[in-house]
Coordinates of C-alpha atoms in Angstrom, one line a residue:
Chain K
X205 CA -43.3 -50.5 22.4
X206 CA -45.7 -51.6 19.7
X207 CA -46.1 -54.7 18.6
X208 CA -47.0 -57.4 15.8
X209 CA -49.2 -60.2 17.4
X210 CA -49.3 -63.8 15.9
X211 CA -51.4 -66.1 16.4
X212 CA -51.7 -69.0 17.0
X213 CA -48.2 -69.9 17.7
X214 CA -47.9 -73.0 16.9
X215 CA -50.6 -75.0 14.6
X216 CA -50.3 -78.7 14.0
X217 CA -52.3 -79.7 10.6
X218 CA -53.2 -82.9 8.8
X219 CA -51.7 -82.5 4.4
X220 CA -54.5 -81.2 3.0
X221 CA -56.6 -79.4 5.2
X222 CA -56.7 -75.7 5.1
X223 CA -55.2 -73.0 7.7
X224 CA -55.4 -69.3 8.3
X225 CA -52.8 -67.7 10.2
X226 CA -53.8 -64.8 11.7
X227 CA -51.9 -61.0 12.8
X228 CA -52.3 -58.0 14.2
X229 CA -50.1 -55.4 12.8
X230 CA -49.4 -52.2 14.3
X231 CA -52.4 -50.1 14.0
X232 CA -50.3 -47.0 12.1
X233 CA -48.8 -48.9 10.2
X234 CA -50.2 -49.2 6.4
X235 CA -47.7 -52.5 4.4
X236 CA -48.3 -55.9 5.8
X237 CA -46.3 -58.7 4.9
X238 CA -45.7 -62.6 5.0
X239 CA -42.7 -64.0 5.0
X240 CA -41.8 -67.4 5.9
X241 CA -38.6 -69.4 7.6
X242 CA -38.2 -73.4 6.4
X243 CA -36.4 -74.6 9.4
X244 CA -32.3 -74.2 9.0
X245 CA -33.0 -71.9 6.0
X246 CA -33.3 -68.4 4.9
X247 CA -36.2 -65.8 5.5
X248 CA -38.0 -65.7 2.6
X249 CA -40.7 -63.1 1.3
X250 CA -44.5 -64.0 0.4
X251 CA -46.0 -61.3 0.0
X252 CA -46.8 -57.8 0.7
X253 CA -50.3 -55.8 1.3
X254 CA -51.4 -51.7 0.8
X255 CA -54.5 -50.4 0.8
X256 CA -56.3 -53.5 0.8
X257 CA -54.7 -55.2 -2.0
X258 CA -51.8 -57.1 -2.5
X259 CA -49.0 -54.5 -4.0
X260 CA -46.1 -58.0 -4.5
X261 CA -46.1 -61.2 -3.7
X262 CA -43.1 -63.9 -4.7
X263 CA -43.1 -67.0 -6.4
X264 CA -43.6 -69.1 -3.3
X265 CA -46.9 -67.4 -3.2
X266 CA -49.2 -69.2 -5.2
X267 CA -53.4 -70.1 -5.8
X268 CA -52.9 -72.2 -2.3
X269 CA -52.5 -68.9 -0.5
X270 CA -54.4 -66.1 -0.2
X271 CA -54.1 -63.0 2.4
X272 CA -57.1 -60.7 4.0
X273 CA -57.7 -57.9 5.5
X274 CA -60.9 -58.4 7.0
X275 CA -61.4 -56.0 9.6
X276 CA -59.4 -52.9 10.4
X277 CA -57.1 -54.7 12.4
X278 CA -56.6 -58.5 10.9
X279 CA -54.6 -59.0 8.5
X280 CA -54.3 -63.2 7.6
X281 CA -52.4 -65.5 5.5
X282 CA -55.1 -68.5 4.2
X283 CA -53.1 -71.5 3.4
X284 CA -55.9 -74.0 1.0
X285 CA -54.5 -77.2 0.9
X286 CA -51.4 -77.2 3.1
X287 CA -48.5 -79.6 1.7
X288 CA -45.8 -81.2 3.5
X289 CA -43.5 -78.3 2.5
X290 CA -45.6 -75.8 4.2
X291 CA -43.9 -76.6 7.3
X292 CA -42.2 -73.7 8.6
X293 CA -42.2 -70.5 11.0
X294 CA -44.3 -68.2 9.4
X295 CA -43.4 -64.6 10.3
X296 CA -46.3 -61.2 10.1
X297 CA -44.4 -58.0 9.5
X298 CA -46.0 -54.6 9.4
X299 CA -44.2 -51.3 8.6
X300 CA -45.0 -47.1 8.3
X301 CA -43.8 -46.4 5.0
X302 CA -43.1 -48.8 1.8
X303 CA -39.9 -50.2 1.3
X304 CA -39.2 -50.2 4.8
X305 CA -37.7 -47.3 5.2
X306 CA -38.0 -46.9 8.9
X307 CA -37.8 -50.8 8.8
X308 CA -40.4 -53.6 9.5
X309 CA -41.5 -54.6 12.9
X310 CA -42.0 -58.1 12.8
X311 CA -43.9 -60.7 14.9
X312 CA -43.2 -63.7 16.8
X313 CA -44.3 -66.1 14.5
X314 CA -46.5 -68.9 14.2
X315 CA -44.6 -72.2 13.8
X316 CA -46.6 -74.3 10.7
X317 CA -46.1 -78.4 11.2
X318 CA -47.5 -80.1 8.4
X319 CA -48.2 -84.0 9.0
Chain C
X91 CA -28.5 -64.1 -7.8
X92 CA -28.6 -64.4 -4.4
X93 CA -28.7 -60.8 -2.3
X94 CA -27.4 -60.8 1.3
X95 CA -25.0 -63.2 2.1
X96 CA -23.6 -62.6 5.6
X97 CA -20.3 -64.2 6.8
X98 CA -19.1 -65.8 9.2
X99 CA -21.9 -68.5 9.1
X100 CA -21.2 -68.4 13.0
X101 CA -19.0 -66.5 15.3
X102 CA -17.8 -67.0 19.3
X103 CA -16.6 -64.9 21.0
X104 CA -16.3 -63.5 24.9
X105 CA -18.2 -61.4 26.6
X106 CA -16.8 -57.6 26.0
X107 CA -15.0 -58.6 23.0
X108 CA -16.0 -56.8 19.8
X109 CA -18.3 -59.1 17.2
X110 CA -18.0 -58.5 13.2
X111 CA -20.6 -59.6 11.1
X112 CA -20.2 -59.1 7.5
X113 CA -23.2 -58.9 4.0
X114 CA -22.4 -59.0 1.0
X115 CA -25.3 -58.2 -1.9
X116 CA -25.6 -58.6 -5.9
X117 CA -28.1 -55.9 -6.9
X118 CA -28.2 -52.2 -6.0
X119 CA -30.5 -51.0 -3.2
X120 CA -32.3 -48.5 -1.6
X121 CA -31.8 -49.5 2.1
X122 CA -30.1 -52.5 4.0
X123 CA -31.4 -53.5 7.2
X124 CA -30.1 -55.8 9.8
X125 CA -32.6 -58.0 12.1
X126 CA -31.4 -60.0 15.0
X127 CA -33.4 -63.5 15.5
X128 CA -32.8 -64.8 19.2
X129 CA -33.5 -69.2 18.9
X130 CA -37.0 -69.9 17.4
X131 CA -38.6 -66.3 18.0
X132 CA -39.3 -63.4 15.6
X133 CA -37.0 -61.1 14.0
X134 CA -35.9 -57.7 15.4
X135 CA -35.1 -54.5 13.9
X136 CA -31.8 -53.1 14.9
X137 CA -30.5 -50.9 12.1
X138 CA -31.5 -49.6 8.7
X139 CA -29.2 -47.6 6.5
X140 CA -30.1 -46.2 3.2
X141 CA -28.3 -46.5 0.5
X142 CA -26.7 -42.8 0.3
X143 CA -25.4 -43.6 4.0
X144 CA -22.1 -44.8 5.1
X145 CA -21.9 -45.8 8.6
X146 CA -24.9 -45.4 11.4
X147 CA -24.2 -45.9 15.2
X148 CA -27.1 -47.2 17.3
X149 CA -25.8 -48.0 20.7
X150 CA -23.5 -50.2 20.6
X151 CA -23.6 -51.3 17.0
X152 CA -22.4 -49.6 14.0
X153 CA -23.1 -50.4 10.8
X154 CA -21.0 -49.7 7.5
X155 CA -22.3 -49.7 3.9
X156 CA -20.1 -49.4 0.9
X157 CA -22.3 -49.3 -1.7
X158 CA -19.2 -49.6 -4.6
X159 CA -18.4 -53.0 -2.7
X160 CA -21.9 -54.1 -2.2
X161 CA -21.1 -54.9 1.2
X162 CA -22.1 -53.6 4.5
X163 CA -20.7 -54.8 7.9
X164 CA -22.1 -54.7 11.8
X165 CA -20.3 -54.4 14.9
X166 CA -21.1 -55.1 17.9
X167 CA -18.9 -53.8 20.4
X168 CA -18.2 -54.6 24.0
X169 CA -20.6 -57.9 23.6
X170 CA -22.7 -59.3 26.6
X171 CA -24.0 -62.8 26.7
X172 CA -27.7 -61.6 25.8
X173 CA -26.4 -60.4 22.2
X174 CA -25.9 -64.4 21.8
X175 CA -28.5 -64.7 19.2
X176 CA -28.6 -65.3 15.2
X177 CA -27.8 -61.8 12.6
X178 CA -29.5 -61.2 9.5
X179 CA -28.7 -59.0 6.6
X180 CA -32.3 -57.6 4.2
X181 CA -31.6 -55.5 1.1
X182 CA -34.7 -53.8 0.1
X183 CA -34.0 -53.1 -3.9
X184 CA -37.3 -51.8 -5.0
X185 CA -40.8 -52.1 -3.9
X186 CA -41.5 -53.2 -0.8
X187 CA -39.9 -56.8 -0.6
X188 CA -36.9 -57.5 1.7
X189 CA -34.3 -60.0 0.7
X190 CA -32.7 -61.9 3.8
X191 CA -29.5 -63.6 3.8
X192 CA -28.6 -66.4 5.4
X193 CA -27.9 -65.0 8.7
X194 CA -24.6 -65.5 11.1
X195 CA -24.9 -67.0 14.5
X196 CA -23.1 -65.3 16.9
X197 CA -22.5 -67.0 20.4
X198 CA -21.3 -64.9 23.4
X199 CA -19.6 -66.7 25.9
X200 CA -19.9 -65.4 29.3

């Protein structure tokens, strides 16, 4: 079965520095996504990537985050200056078609500590 | 307005017994999915029906969607203690965003 890989997954970070979580999607699949899980609360949606652009992002996603595609199998999520609220399982999804309509496969996560 | 809110908040139950989950949504949609989350690990895909669908059997889960309702429901029938795990409810209602709700923990008891 194919899968989403996250890495690394768990980071520990000092406020303020920067971070780039990293993900391999599966390599058919054209939407990437970020989404993100505060401890005890819901899953919540970042942002979403086609064609080498970003096609939505939400209002959690602001200047301190970017997303790339560098390569023909990366796709990361750049954190600038990471707060104490960044803290939090961030998931990679990828998926064939937009609006998941043969739903997302998501990854394992990397688990974000801010301190 | 918040979209997916599943109920119970938490369910046990015993193994082979039936487990309902129930979502409940604001906005209309073009699919709902349901994702099962097993303690600090990623999501999994179990089911997606689309909005012109009723009820879909995978296994041993069936899902229900009533549309006129904005609810959808997902069984789980005969349950083992390996479905012990937390169920989410996503609504995708246009582009390519899904909207979780807050998920029900479901605990299996062997």
């Amino acid at each position: 079965e194919p899968e989403v890989t996250q890495t690394p997954s768990h980071q520990v970070t000092q406020m303020g520095q920067e971070v780039i979580l990293r993900c391999v999607p599966i390599s058919n699949h054209l939407y990437f996504y970020w989404y993100r899980q505060i401890l005890g609360q819901k899953v919540e949606f970042l942002v979403s990537f086609y064609n080498n652009e970003i096609s939505e992002k939400s209002e959690i996603f602001d200047d301190q985050f970017s997303v790339e595609r560098p390569d023909g199998s990366n796709f990361t999520l750049k954190i600038r200056s990471t707060k104490l609220e960044d803290s939090a399982m961030y998931f990679c999804a990828s998926s064939e078609s937009g609006g998941g309509g043969y739903g997302y496969t998501f990854g394992s996560g990397t688990r974000l500590t801010v301190v | 307005s918040q979209q997916g809110e599943e109920d119970p908040q938490a369910l046990s139950i015993q193994e082979g017994e039936n487990a309902t989950m129930n979502c409940s949504y604001k906005t209309s949609i073009n699919n709902l999915q349901w994702y099962r989350q097993n303690s600090g690990r990623g999501l999994v895909h179990l089911i997606l029906i689309r909005s012109n669908e009723r009820e879909k059997h995978s296994g041993r889960l069936r899902v229900t969607l009533d549309t006129s309702k904005k609810s959808s429901s997902l069984l789980i029938t005969a349950s083992r203690a390996a479905d012990t795990a937390s169920y989410f409810c996503a609504t995708n209602n246009a582009g390519n965003m899904l909207t979780f709700g807050g998920g029900t923990r479901l605990m299996v008891k062997p």
